[in-house]
Coordinates of C-alpha atoms in Angstrom, one line a residue:
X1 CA 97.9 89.8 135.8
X2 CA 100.2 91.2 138.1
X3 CA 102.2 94.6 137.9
X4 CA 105.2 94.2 136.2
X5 CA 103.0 92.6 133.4
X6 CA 100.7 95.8 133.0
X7 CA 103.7 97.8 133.1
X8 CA 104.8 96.0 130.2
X9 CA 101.5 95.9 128.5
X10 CA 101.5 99.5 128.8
X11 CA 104.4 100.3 128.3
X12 CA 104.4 98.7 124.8
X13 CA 101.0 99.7 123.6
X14 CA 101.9 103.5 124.7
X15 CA 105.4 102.8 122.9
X16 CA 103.5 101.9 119.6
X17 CA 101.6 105.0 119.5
X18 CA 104.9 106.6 120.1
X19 CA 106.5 104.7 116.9
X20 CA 103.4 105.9 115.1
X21 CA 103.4 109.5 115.6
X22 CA 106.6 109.8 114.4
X23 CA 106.0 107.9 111.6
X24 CA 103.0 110.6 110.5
X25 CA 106.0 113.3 111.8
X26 CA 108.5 112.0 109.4
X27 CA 106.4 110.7 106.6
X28 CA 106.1 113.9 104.6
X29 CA 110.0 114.3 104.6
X30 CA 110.1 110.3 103.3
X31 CA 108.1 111.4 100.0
X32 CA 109.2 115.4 99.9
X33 CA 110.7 114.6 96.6
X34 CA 107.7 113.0 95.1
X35 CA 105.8 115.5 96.4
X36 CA 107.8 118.5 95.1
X37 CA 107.9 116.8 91.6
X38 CA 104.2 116.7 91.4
X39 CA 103.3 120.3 93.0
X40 CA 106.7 122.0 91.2
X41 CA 107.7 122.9 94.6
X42 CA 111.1 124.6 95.5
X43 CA 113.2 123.5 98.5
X44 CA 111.6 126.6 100.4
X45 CA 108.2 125.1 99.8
X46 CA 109.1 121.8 100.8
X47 CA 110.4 123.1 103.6
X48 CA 106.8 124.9 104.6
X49 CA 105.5 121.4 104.0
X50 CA 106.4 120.1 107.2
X51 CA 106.2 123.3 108.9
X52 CA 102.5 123.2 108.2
X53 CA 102.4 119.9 110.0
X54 CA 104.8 121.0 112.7
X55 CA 103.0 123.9 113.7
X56 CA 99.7 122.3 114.9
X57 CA 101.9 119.6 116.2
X58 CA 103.9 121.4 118.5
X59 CA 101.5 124.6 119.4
X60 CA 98.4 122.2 119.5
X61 CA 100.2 120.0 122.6
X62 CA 99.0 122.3 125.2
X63 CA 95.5 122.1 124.8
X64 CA 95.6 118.3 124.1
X65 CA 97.7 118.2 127.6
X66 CA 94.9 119.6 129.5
X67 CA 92.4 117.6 127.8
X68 CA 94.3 114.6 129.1
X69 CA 94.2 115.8 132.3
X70 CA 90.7 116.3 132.3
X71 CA 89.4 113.4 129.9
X72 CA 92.1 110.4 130.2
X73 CA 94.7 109.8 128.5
X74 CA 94.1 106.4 126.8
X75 CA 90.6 107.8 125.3
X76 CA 92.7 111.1 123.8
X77 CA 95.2 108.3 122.8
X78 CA 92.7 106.4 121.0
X79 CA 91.1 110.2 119.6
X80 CA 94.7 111.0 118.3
X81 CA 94.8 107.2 116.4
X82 CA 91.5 107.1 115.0
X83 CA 91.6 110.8 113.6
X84 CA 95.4 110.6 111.9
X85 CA 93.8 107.1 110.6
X86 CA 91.5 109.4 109.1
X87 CA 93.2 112.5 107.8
X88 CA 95.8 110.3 106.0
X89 CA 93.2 109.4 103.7
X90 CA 92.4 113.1 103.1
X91 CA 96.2 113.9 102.5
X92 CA 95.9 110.9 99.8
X93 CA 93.1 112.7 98.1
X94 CA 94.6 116.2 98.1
X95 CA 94.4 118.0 94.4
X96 CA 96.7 120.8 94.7
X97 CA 99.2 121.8 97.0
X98 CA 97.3 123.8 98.8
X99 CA 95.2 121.2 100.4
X100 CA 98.0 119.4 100.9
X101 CA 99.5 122.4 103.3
X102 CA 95.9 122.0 105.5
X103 CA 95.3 118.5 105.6
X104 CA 99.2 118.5 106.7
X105 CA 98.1 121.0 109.2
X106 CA 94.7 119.0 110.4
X107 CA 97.2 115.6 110.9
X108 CA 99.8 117.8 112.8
X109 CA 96.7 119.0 115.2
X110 CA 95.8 115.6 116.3
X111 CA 99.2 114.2 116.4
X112 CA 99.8 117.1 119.0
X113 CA 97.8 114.9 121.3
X114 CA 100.3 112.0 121.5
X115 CA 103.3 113.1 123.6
X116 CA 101.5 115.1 126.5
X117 CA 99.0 112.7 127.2
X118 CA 101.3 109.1 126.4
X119 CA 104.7 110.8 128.4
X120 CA 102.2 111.6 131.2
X121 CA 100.8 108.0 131.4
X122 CA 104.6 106.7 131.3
X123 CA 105.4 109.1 133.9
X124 CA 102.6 108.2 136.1
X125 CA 102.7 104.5 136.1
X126 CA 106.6 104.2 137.0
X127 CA 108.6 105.0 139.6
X128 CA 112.0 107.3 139.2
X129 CA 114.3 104.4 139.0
X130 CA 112.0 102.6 136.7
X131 CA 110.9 105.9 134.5
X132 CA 114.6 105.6 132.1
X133 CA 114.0 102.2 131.3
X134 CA 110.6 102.4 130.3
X135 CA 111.2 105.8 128.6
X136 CA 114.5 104.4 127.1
X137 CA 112.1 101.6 125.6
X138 CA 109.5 104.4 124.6
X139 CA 112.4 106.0 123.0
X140 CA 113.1 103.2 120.8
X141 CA 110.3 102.5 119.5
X142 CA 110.0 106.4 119.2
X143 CA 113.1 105.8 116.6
X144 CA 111.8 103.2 115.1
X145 CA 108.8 105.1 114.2
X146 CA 111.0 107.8 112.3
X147 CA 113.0 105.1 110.7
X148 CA 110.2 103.3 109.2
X149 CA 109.0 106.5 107.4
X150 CA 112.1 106.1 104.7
X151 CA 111.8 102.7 105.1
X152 CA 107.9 102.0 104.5
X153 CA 107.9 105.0 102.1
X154 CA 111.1 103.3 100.0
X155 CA 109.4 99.6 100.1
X156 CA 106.1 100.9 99.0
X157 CA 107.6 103.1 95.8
X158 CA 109.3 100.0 95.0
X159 CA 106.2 98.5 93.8
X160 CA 105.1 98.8 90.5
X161 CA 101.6 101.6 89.8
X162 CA 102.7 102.6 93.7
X163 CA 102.8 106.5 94.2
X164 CA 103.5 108.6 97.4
X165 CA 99.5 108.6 97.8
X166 CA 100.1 104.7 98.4
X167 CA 102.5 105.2 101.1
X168 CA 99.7 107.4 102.9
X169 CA 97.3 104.8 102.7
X170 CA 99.6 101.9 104.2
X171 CA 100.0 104.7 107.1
X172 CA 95.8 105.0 107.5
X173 CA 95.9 101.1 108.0
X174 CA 98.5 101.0 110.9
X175 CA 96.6 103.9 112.6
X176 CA 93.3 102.1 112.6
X177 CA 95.1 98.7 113.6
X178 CA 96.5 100.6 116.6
X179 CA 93.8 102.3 117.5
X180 CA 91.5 99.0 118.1
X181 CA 94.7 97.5 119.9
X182 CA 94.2 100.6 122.5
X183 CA 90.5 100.5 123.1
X184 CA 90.9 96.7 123.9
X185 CA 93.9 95.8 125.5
X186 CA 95.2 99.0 127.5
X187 CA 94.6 98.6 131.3
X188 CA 95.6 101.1 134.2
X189 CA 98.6 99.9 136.4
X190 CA 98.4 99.6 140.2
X191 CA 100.8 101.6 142.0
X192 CA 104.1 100.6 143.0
X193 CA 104.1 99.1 146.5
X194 CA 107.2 100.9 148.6
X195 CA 108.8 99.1 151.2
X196 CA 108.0 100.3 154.5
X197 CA 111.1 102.1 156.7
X198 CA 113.2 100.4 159.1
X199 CA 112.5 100.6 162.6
X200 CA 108.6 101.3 161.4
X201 CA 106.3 99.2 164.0
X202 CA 108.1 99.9 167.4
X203 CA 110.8 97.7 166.2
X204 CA 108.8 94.6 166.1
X205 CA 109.0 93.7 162.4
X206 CA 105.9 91.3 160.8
X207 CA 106.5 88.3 158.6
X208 CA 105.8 91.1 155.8
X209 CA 108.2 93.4 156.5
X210 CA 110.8 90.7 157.2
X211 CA 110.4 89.4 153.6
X212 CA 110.2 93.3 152.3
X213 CA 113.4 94.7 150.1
X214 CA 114.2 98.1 151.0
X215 CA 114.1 100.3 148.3
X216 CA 115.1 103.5 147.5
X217 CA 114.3 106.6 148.6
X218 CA 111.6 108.0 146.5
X219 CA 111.5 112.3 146.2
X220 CA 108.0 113.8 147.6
X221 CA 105.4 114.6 144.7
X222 CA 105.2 118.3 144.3
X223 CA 102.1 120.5 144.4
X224 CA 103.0 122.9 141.9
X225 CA 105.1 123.4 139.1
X226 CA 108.8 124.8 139.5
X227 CA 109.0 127.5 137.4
X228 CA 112.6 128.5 136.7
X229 CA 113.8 124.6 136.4
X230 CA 111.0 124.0 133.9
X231 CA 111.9 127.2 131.9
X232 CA 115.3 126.0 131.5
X233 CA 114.1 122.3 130.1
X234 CA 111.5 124.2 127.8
X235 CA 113.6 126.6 126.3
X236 CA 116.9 123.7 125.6
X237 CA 114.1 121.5 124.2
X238 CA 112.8 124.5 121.6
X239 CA 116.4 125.2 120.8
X240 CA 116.8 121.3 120.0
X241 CA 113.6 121.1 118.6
X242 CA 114.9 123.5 115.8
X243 CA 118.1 121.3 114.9
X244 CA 115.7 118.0 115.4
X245 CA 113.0 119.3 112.8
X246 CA 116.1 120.9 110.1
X247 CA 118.1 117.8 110.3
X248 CA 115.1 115.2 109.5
X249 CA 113.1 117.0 106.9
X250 CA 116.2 117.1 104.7
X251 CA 117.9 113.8 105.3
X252 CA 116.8 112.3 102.4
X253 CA 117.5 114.9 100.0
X254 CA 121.0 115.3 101.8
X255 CA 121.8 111.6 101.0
X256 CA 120.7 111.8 97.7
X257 CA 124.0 112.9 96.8
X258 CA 126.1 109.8 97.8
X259 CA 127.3 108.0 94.5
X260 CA 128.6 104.7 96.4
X261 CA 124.7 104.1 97.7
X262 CA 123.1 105.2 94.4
X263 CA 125.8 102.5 92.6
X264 CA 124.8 100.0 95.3
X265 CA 121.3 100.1 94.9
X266 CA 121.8 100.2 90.6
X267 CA 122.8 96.8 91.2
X268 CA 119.3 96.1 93.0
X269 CA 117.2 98.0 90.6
X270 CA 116.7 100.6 92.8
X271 CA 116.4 104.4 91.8
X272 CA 118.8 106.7 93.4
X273 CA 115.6 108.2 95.4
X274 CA 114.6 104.6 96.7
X275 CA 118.7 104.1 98.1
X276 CA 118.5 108.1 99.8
X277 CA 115.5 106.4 101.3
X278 CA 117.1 103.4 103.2
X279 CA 119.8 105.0 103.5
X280 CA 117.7 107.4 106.4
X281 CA 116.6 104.5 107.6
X282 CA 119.8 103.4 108.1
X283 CA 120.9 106.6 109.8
X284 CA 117.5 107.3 111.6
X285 CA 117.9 103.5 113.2
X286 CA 121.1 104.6 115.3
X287 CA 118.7 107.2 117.1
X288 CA 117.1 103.8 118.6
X289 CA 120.2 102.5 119.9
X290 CA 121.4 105.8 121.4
X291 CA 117.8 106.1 122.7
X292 CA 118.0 102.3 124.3
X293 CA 121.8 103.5 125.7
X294 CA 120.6 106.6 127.1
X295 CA 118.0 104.6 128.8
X296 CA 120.0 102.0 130.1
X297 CA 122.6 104.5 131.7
X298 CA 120.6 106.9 133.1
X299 CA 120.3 107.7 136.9
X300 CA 117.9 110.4 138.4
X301 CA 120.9 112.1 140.0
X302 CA 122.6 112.3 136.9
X303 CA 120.1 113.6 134.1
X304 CA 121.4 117.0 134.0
X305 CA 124.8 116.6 133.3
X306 CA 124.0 113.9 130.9
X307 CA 121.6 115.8 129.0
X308 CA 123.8 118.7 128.7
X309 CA 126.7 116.4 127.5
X310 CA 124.1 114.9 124.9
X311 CA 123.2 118.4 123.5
X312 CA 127.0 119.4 122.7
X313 CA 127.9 115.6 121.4
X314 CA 126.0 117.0 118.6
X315 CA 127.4 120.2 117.3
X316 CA 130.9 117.7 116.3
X317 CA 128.4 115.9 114.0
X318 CA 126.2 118.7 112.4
X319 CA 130.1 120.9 111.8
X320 CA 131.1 117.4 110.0
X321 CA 127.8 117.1 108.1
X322 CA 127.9 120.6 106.6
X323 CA 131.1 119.5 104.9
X324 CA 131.0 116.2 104.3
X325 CA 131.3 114.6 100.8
X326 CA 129.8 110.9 99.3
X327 CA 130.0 108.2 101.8
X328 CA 130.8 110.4 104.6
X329 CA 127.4 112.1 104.6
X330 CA 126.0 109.0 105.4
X331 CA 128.6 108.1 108.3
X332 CA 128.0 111.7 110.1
X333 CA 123.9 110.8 109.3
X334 CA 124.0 107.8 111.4
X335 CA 126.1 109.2 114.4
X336 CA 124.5 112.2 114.7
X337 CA 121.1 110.6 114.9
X338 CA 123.0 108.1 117.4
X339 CA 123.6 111.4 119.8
X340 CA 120.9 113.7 119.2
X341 CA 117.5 110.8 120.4
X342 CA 119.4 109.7 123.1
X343 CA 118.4 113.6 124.8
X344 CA 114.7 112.1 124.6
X345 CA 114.8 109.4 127.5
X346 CA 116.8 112.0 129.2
X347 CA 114.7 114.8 128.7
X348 CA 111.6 112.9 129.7
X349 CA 112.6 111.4 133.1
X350 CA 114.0 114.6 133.9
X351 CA 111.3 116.7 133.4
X352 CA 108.5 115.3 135.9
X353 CA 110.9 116.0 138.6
X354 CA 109.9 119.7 138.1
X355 CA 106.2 119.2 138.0
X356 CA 103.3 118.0 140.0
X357 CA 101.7 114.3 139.1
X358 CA 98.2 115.7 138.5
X359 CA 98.9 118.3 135.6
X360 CA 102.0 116.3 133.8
X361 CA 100.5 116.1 130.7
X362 CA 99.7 120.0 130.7
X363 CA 103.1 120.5 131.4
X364 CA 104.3 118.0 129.2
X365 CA 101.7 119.4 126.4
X366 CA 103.6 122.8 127.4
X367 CA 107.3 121.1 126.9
X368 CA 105.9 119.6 123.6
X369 CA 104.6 122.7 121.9
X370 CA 108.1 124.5 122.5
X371 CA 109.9 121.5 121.3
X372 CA 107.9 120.8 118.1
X373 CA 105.8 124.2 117.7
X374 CA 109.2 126.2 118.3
X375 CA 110.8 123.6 116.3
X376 CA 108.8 123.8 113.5
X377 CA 110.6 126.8 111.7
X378 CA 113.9 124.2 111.6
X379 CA 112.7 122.7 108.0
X380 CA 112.2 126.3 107.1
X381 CA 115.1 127.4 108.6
X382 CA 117.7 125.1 106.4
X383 CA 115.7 125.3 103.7
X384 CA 116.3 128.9 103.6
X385 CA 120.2 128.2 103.0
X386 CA 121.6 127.3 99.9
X387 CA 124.2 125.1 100.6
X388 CA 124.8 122.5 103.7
X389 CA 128.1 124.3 104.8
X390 CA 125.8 127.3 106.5
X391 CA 122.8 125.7 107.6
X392 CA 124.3 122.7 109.5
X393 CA 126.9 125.1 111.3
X394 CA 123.8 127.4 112.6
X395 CA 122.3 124.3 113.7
X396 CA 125.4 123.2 115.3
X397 CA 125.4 126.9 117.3
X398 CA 121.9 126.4 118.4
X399 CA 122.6 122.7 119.8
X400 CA 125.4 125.0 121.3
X401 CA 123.1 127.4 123.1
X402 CA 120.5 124.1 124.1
X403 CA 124.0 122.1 126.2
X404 CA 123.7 125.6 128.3
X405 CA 120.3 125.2 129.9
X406 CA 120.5 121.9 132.1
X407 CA 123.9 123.2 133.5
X408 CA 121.8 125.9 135.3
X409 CA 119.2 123.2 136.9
X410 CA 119.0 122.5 140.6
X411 CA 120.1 119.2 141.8
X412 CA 117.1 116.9 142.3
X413 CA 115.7 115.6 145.3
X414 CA 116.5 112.2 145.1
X415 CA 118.5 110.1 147.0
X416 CA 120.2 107.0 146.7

């Protein structure tokens, strides 16, 4: 099989663990209405809910990061798989809420593993030019992930005796399916073979370098980390983190309110609930295609300036969302979704141009746990508000302070 094929291969499987940790991410938020019913929680508690899962998931990154580097990254893949497999059974069986908040916690500790040790492999199998295709892809199926959380979650209440416990078992299933898909079928990509430069051989050029397509020039790997670059990415993607983690903890509860989709889905036999459900979907599926755009459009020389512009095109959306009113909710859903995942290709191809190829998925554990640990107070954050008008415009004023941060980034060494 030759390269382009394992790329692929890779690239897919390590895409589908992507999908899959955000579908555990997301899943609590899917059935926080179900849940709250049962426990008599308040919107405060909810809120802690996915904080409790957040926490671990963010703060935990770092430590799974250097595990990668020391263990490899497709067996912590597979550890991260098997485990949530796992744990999903254990959040099925929870009595009280109280359990719930730990075995939350427990999933959120080994879904911290995913996105420093599966960005790093991305990362380290592609080239610059090739990392914001694949990471667009990775992105999509990243998306996809979140969406099918509303969506699974909505299909699975619809059947009859079916409860939110139900929901966590379909989620066990996927995670075990995956996991043996890893073990097996995951293979290491050879490295990308760079043309050689002209005039190389005292002039005289071989039959292979005759047929050989001169590429472009590729940036020297670093030796160590730079500092102030990567404390600028870190600190936009734990301001981002705290609009990403408010937004989607409430979307369905936000879009419960939408009388045209609760009529809509009467006419199915669906329950108001079930249409707030889709209806994320719905919105949560335009973050896959601003992630696939992002990816498509992206140059190395430009990834500053496009993440920056990505960060701001959100705070139009959140101001529009806190005032919004039946059908519009929905409309501002979908197009901020659309905006705010296409930073994630971005984000990601930029960032290993600021650290060294041997400890990415440290660093990228390190990025992680200030997007997502950082990030974890959004759900508590909004749910500390009582009405949409305040929390979405402080959101919009942190997405604000995140555009900032990639302004103040060197240019990168790349040429083209």
């Amino acid at each position: 099989m030759n390269r382009n094929s394992l790329l692929l291969r890779l690239v897919l499987l390590v895409s589908f663990s992507h999908a899959t940790v955000h579908l555990l991410e997301q899943s609590i938020a899917s059935v926080e209405l179900d849940v709250s019913s049962e426990f008599q929680l308040n919107s405060e508690q909810s809120g802690l809910l996915s904080t409790s899962f957040r926490i671990p998931y963010g703060f935990g990154a770092l430590l799974a990061g250097m595990l990668a580097d020391r263990i490899g990254a497709r067996r912590i893949l597979a550890i991260y798989l098997g485990a949530s497999a796992c744990i999903c059974l254990a959040v099925m069986l929870s009595p009280s809420s109280t359990m719930l908040y730990i075995s939350l916690f427990c999933l959120g500790c080994f879904a911290s593993i995913y996105h420093p040790a599966g960005l790093a492999l991305l990362a380290n199998s592609t080239t610059p030019y090739e990392r914001p295709r694949a990471l667009g892809l990775h992105g999509v199926l990243g998306s996809t992930g979140i969406m099918s959380a509303p969506l699974i979650a909505g299909l699975t209440l619809s059947v009859s005796g079916a409860t939110w416990k139900t929901f966590y078992a379909v989620i066990a299933v996927c995670c075990a399916i995956l996991t043996w898909m890893l073990l097996t079928m995951l293979k290491p990509v050879p490295p990308e073979q760079v043309a050689q430069p002209e005039g190389g051989h005292n002039g005289n050029k071989s039959e292979t370098e005759t047929n050989t397509v001169k590429l472009p020039a590729m940036p020297v790997p670093l030796d160590r980390l730079q500092k102030r670059p990567f404390a600028l990415m870190v600190t936009s993607a734990a301001l981002c983190g705290i609009v990403y983690g408010g937004f989607l903890h409430f979307l369905t509860r936000y879009l419960t309110e939408v009388p045209q989709v609760e009529r809509l889905a009467a006419s199915f036999g669906f329950t108001g609930t079930a249409s707030a459900r889709f209806c994320s979907a719905l919105a949560l599926s335009c973050g896959a295609a601003g992630q696939f755009l992002a990816g498509r459009m992206a140059h190395p020389r430009h990834l500053r300036f496009m993440l920056a512009a990505v960060y701001a095109a959100n705070i139009p959306f959140l101001l529009w969302m806190s005032v919004a009113q039946g059908l519009e909710r929905l409309v501002a859903a979908c197009l901020l979704a659309f905006v705010h995942f296409m930073n994630q290709p971005l984000y990601n191809s930029l960032l290993p141009e600021f650290v060294p190829p041997g400890k990415r998925s440290t660093w990228y554990g390190f990025s992680a746990m200030m997007g997502f640990g950082l990030g974890a107070v959004g759900p508590w954050f909004v749910g500390t508000f009582d009405n949409y008008r305040d929390s979405y415009s402080w959101l919009a004023g942190i997405a604000l302070l995140a555009a900032i941060f990639p302004l103040l980034l060197p240019r990168p060494a790349i040429e083209t």
